[in-house]
Coordinates of C-alpha atoms and ligand atoms in Angstrom, one line a residue:
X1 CA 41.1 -35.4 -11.9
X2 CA 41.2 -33.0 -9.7
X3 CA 38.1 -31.1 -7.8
X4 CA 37.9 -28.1 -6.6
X5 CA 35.3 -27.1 -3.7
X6 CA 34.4 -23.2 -3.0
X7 CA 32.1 -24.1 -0.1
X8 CA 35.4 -25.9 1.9
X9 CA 38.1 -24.1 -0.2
X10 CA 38.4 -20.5 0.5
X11 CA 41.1 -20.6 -2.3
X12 CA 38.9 -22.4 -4.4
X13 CA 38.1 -19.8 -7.4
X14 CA 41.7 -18.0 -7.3
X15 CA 43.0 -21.7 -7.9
X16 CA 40.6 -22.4 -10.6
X17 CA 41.4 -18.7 -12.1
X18 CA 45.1 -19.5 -12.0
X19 CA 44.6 -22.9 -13.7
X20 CA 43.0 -20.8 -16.6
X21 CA 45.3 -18.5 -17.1
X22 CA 48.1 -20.7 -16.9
X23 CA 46.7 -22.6 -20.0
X24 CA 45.2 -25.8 -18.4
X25 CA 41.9 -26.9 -18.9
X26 CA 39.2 -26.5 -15.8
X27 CA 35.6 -27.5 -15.9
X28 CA 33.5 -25.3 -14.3
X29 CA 29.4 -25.4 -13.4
X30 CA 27.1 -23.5 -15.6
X31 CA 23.2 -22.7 -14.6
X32 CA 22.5 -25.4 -17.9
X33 CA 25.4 -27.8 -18.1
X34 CA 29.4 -28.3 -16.8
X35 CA 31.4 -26.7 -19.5
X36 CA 35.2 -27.9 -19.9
X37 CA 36.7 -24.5 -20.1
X38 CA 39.9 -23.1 -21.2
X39 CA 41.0 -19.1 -21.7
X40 CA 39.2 -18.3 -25.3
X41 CA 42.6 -16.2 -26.2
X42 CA 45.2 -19.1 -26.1
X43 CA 44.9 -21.4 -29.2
X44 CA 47.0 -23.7 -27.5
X45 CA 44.7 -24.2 -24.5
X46 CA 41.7 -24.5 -26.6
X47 CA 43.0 -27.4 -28.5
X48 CA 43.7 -29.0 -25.4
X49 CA 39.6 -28.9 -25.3
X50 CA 38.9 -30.3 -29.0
X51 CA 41.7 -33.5 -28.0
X52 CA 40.1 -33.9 -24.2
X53 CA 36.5 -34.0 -26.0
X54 CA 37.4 -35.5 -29.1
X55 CA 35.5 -33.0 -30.9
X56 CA 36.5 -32.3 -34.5
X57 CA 38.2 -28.9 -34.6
X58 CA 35.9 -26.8 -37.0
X59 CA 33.3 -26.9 -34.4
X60 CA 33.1 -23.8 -32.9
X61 CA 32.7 -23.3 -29.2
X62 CA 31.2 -21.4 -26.7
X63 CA 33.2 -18.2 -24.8
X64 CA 32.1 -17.5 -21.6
X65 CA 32.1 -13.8 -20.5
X66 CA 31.5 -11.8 -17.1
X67 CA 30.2 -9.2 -18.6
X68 CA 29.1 -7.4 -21.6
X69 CA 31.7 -5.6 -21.4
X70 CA 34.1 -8.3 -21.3
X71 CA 31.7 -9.9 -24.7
X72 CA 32.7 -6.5 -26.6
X73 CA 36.3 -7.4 -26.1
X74 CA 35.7 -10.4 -28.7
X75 CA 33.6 -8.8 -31.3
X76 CA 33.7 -6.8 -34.2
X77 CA 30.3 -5.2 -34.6
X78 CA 27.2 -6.2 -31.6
X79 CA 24.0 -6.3 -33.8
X80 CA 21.6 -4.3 -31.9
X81 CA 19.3 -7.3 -31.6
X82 CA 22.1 -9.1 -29.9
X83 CA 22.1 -6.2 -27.4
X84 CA 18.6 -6.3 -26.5
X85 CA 18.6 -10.1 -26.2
X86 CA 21.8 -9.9 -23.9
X87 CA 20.7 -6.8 -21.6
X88 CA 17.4 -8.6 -21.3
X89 CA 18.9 -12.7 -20.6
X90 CA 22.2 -12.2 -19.7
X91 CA 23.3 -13.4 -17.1
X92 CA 21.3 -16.4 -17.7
X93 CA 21.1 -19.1 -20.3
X94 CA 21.4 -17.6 -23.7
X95 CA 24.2 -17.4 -26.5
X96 CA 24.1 -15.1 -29.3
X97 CA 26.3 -15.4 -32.3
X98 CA 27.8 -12.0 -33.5
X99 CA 31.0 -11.2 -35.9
X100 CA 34.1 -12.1 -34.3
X101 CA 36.4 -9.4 -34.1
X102 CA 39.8 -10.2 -36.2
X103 CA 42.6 -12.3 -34.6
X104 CA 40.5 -12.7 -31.1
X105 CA 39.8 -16.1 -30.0
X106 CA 40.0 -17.8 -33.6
X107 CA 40.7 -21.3 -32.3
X108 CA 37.5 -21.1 -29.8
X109 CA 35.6 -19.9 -32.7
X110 CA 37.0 -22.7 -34.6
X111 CA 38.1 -20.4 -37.9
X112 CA 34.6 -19.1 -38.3
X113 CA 34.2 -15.3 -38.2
X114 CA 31.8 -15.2 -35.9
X115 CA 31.7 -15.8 -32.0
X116 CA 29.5 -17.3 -29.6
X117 CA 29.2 -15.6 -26.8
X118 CA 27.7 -16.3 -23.3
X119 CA 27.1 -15.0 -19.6
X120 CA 25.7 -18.0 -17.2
X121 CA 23.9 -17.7 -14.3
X122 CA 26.1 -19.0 -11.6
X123 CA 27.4 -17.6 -8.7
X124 CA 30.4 -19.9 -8.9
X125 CA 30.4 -19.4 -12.9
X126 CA 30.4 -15.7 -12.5
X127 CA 33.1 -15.7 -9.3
X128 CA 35.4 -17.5 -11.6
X129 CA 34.8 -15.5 -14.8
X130 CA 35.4 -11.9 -12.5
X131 CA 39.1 -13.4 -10.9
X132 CA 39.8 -14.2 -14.9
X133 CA 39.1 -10.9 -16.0
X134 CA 41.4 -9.7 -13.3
X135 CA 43.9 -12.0 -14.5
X136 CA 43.2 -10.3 -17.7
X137 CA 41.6 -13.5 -19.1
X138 CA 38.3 -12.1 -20.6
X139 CA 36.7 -15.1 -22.1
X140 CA 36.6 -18.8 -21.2
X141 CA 36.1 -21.3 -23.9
X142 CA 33.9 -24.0 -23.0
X143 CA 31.7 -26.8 -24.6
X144 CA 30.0 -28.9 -22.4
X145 CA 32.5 -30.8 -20.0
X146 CA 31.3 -34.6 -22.1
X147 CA 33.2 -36.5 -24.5
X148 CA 32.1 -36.0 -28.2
X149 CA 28.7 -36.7 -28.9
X150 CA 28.1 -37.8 -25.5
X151 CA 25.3 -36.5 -23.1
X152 CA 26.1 -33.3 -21.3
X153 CA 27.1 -33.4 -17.8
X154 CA 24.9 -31.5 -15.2
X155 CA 26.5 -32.8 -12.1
X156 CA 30.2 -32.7 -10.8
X157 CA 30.0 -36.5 -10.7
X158 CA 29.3 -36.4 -14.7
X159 CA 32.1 -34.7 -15.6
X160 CA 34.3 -37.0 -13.4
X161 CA 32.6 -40.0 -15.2
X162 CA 33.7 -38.7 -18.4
X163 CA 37.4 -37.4 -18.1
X164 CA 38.3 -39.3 -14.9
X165 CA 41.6 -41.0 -16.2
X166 CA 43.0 -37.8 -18.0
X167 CA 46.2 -37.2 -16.9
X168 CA 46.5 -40.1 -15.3
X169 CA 49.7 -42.7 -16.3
X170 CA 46.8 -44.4 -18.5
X171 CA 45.6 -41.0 -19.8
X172 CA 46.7 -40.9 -23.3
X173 CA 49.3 -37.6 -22.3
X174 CA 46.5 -35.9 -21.7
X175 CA 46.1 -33.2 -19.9
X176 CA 44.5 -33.6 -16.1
X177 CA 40.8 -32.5 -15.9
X178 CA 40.5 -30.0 -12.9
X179 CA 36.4 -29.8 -11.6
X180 CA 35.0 -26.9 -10.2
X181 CA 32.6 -27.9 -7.9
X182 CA 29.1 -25.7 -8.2
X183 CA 26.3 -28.1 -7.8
X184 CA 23.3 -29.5 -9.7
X185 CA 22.6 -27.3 -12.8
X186 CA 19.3 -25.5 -12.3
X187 CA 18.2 -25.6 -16.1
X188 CA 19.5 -28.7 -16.9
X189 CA 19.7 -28.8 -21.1
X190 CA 22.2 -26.0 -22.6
X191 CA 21.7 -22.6 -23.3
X192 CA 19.1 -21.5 -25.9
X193 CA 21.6 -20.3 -29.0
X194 CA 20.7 -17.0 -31.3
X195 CA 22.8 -16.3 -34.6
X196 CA 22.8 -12.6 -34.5
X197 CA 25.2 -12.2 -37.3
X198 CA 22.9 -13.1 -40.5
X199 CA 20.7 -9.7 -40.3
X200 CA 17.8 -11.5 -38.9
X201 CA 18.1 -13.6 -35.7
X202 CA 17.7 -17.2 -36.5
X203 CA 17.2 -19.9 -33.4
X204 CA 19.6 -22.8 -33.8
X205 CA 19.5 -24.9 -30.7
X206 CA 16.2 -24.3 -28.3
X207 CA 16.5 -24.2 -24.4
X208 CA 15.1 -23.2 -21.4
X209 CA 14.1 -19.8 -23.4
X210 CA 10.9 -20.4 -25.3
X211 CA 11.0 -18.6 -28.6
X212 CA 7.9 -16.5 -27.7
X213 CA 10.8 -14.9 -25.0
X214 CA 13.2 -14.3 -26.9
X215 CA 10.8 -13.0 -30.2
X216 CA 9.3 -10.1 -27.5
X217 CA 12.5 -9.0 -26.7
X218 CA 14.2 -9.3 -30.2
X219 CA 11.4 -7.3 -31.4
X220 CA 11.3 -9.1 -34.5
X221 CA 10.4 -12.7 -35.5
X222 CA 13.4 -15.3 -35.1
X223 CA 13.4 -18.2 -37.2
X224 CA 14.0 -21.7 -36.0
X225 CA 16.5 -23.4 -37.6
X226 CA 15.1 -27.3 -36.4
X227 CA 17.2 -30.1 -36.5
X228 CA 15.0 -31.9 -38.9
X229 CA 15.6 -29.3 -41.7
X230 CA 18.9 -28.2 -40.8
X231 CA 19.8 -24.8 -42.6
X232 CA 22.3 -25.6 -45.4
X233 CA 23.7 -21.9 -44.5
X234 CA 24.9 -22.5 -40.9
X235 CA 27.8 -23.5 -39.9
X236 CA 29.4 -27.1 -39.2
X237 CA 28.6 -27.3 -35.4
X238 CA 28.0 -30.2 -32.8
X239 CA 25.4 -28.7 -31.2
X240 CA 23.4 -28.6 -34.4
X241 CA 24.6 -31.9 -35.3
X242 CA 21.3 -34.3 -35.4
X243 CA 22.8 -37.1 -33.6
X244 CA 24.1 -35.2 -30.9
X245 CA 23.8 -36.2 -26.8
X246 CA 23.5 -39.8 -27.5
X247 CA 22.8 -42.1 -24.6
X248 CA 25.1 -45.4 -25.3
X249 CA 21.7 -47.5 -25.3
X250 CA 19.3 -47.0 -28.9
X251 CA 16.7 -44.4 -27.8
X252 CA 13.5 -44.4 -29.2
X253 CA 11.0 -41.6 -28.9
X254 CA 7.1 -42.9 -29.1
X255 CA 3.8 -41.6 -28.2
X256 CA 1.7 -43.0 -24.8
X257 CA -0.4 -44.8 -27.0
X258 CA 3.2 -46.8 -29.2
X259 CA 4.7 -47.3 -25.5
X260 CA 1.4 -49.0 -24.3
X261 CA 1.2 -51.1 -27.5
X262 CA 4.5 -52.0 -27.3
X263 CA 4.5 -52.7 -23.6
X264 CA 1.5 -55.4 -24.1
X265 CA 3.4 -56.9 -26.7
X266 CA 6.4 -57.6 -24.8
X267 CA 5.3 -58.1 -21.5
X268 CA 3.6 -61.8 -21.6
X269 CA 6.4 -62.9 -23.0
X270 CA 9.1 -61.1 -19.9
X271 CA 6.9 -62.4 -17.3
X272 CA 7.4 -65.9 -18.6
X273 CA 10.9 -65.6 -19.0
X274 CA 11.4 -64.7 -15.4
X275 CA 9.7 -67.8 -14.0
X276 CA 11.4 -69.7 -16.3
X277 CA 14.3 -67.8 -14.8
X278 CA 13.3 -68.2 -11.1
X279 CA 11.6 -64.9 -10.9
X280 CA 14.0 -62.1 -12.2
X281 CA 15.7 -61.3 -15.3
X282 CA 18.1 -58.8 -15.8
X283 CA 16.4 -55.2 -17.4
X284 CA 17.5 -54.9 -21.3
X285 CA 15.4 -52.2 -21.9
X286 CA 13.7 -49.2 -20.5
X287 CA 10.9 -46.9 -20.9
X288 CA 10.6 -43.2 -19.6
X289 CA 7.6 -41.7 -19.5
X290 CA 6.0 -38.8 -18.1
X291 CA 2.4 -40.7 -17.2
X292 CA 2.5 -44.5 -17.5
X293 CA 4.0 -45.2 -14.4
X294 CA 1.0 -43.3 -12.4
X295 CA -1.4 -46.4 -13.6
X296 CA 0.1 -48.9 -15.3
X297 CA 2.3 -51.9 -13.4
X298 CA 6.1 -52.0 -13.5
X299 CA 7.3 -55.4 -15.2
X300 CA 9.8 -57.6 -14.7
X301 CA 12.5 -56.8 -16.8
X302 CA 12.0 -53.2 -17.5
X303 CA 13.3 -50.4 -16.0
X304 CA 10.4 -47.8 -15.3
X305 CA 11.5 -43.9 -14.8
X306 CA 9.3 -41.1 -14.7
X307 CA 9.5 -38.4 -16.9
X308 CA 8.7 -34.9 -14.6
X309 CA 5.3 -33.8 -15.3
X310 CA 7.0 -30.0 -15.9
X311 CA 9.0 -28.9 -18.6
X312 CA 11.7 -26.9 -16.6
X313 CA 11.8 -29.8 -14.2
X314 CA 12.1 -32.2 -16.6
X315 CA 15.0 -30.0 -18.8
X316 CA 16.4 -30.4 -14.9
X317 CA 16.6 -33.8 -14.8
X318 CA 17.1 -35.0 -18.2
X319 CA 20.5 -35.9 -18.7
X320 CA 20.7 -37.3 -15.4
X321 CA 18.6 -39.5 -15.7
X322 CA 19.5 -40.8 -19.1
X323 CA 22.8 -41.0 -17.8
X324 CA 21.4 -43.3 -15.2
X325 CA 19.2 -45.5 -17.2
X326 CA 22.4 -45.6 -19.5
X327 CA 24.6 -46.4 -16.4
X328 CA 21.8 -49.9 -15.8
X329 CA 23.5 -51.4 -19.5
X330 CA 20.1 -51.2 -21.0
X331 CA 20.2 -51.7 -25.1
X332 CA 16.8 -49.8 -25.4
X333 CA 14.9 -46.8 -24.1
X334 CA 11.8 -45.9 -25.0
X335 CA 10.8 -42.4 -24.4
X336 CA 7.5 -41.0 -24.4
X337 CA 6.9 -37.9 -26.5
X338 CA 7.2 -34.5 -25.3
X339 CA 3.8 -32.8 -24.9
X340 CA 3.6 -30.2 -28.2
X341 CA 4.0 -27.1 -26.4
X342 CA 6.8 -24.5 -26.7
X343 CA 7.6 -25.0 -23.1
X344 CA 9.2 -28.2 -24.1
X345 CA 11.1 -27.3 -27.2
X346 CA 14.1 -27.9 -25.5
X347 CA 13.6 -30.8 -24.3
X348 CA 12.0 -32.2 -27.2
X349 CA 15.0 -31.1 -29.0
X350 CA 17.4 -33.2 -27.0
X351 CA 15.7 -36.4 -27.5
X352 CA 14.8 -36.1 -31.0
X353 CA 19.0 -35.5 -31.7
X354 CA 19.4 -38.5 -28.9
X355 CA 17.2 -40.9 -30.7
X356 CA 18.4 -40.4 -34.3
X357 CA 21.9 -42.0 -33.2
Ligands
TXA1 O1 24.7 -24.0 -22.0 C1 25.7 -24.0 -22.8 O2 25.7 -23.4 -23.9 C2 26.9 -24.9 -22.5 C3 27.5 -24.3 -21.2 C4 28.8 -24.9 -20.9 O3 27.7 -22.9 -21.4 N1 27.8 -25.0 -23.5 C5 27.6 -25.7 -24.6 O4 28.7 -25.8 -25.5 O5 26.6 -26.3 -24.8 P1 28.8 -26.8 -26.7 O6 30.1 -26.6 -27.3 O7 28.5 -28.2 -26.2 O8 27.8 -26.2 -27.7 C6 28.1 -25.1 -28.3 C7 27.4 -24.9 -29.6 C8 28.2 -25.4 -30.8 O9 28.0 -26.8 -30.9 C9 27.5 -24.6 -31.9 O10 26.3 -25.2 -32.2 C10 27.3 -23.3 -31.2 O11 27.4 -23.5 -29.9 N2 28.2 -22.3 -31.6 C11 29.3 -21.8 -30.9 N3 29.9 -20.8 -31.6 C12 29.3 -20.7 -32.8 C13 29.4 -20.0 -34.0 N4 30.4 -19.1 -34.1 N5 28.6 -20.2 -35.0 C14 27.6 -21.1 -34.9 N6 27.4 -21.8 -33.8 C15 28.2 -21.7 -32.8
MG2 MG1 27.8 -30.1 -26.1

């Protein structure tokens, strides 16, 4: 792996561009997550994605734009709803789905004839994207930079914990992973996803974005396509997929009230087993929760996280910190419940897909 720095390498971005239009695969920051990018036009290059990831090949991926300008390039009609979502959010964290134009980018759209289509929010991001287009690369394929399944990266450090030995001698011939380095990502959960190409704008994956946003500016209602219900009419896609960004421990999502029954259950019984123990045991499971922690004890044997009070802070630290509960070799997580508001749609979104795996 390789990582790429723009704040000590003035040559950072040109390298990074060069990478991309060269065919190799370069994960770059996002304002919601790292994606594991590779230039949308080269069918080669984007299946070097689907083998990095592991992801089955009719999934059909992001493609990362400078511009809308650049986003006409892979279409074949823009809906106009799809306009006034993009001149409203874009740059920022929203994808719309529109027909793909003919021939362009059919691998990153993995055979479907439509496109998603995306302008983040990063300086770095957007640096990168413009040095592309002048290399007259004017999309950049990118799921999130995680293996398949897995919980998106929102740190440099992720994405090296998750493709660190490609292209190494142990790396299964596969490609080396080059990072672009760009910081913590501000939003934290991916982008909110609009499928602009059915004549009326459906929602099918919630993010920072609440749908009351996007609905003022579409101008119409949008319906939500939830995870519990999925629509039989969408396409085969990961991000839709229920049991999608899985910790590696079970994750269990309860109310306060289930997590304090639970907890006065089990505790007698891990306080015992550490005397026995000579006072510590090692933590096999772990709850999360937004409250508890403020006036209940921590145990013995638990790991106790706090849950941000916020939803935009909490969509900002969510994956990292199931990734570091994960990283503890916990077998459980309990989770308390999202408060029912829209605010945390996305959020709630993510750990209903985490804990049905
Ligand atoms: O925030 C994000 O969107 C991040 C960053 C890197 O931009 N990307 C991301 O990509 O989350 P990925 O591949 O993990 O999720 C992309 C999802 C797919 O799983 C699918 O649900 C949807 O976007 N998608 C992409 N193209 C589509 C299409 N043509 N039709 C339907 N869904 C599509
Ligand atoms: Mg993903």
């Amino acid at each position: 792996m390789r990582l790429l720095d723009p704040a000590t390498q003035p040559d950072a971005i040109a390298q990074a561009a060069q990478r991309l239009a060269q065919g190799g695969l370069l994960a770059l920051p996002t304002e919601t997550v790292y994606g594991l990018g590779a230039r949308a036009d080269d069918d080669a290059a984007v299946a070097r994605i689907y083998a990095a990831k592991g992801r089955p090949p009719d999934h059909p991926l992001i493609v990362h734009v400078a511009d809308e300008a650049a986003a006409l390039h892979f279409v074949s009609t823009y809906p106009a709803v799809a306009r006034r979502l993009t001149d409203a959010f874009w740059p920022g964290p929203l994808t719309v789905i529109v027909p793909r134009r003919a021939g362009m980018a059919t691998a990153s759209a993995g055979g479907h004839d439509t496109i998603g289509l995306r302008c983040p929010d990063h300086p770095v991001a957007l640096r990168l994207l413009q040095a592309c287009a002048d290399l007259g690369v004017m999309g950049v394929a990118a799921p999130s930079a995680n293996r398949f399944g897995r919980i998106s990266p929102t740190r440099s450090a992720h994405v090296a914990d998750e493709f660190a030995h490609h292209g190494d001698a142990q790396g299964e011939g596969l490609d080396e992973v080059w990072v672009l380095e760009g910081g913590d990502c501000e939003v934290g959960i991916e982008s909110t996803i609009i499928d602009c190409s059915r004549g009326r704008p459906v929602l099918l994956r919630p993010g920072r974005l609440t749908l009351a946003e996007i609905e003022a500016v579409a101008g119409e209602p949008v319906e939500w396509s939830r995870p519990e219900a999925p629509d039989p009419a969408a396409p085969k896609a990961s991000g839709t997929l229920l049991s999608h960004y899985a910790p590696r421990a079970r994750l269990r999502l309860m109310s306060e009230e289930q997590v304090i029954a639970g907890l006065d259950l089990i505790e007698p019984e891990l306080r015992a087993r550490a005397i026995q123990e000579g006072g510590q045991i090692p933590p096999r499971m772990a709850v999360y929760s937004r409250s508890l922690w403020a006036y209940r004890e921590p145990c013995v044997g638990l790991v106790h996280r706090s849950m941000p009070a916020d939803a935009v802070t909490a969509a900002q630290d969510l994956f990292a910190d199931l990734r570091e509960i994960d990283a503890l070799g916990v077998e459980l997580i309990w989770v308390e419940q999202p408060p029912d508001h829209p605010a945390w749609d996305g959020v709630r979104d993510r750990l209903t897909r985490a804990s049905a795996s």
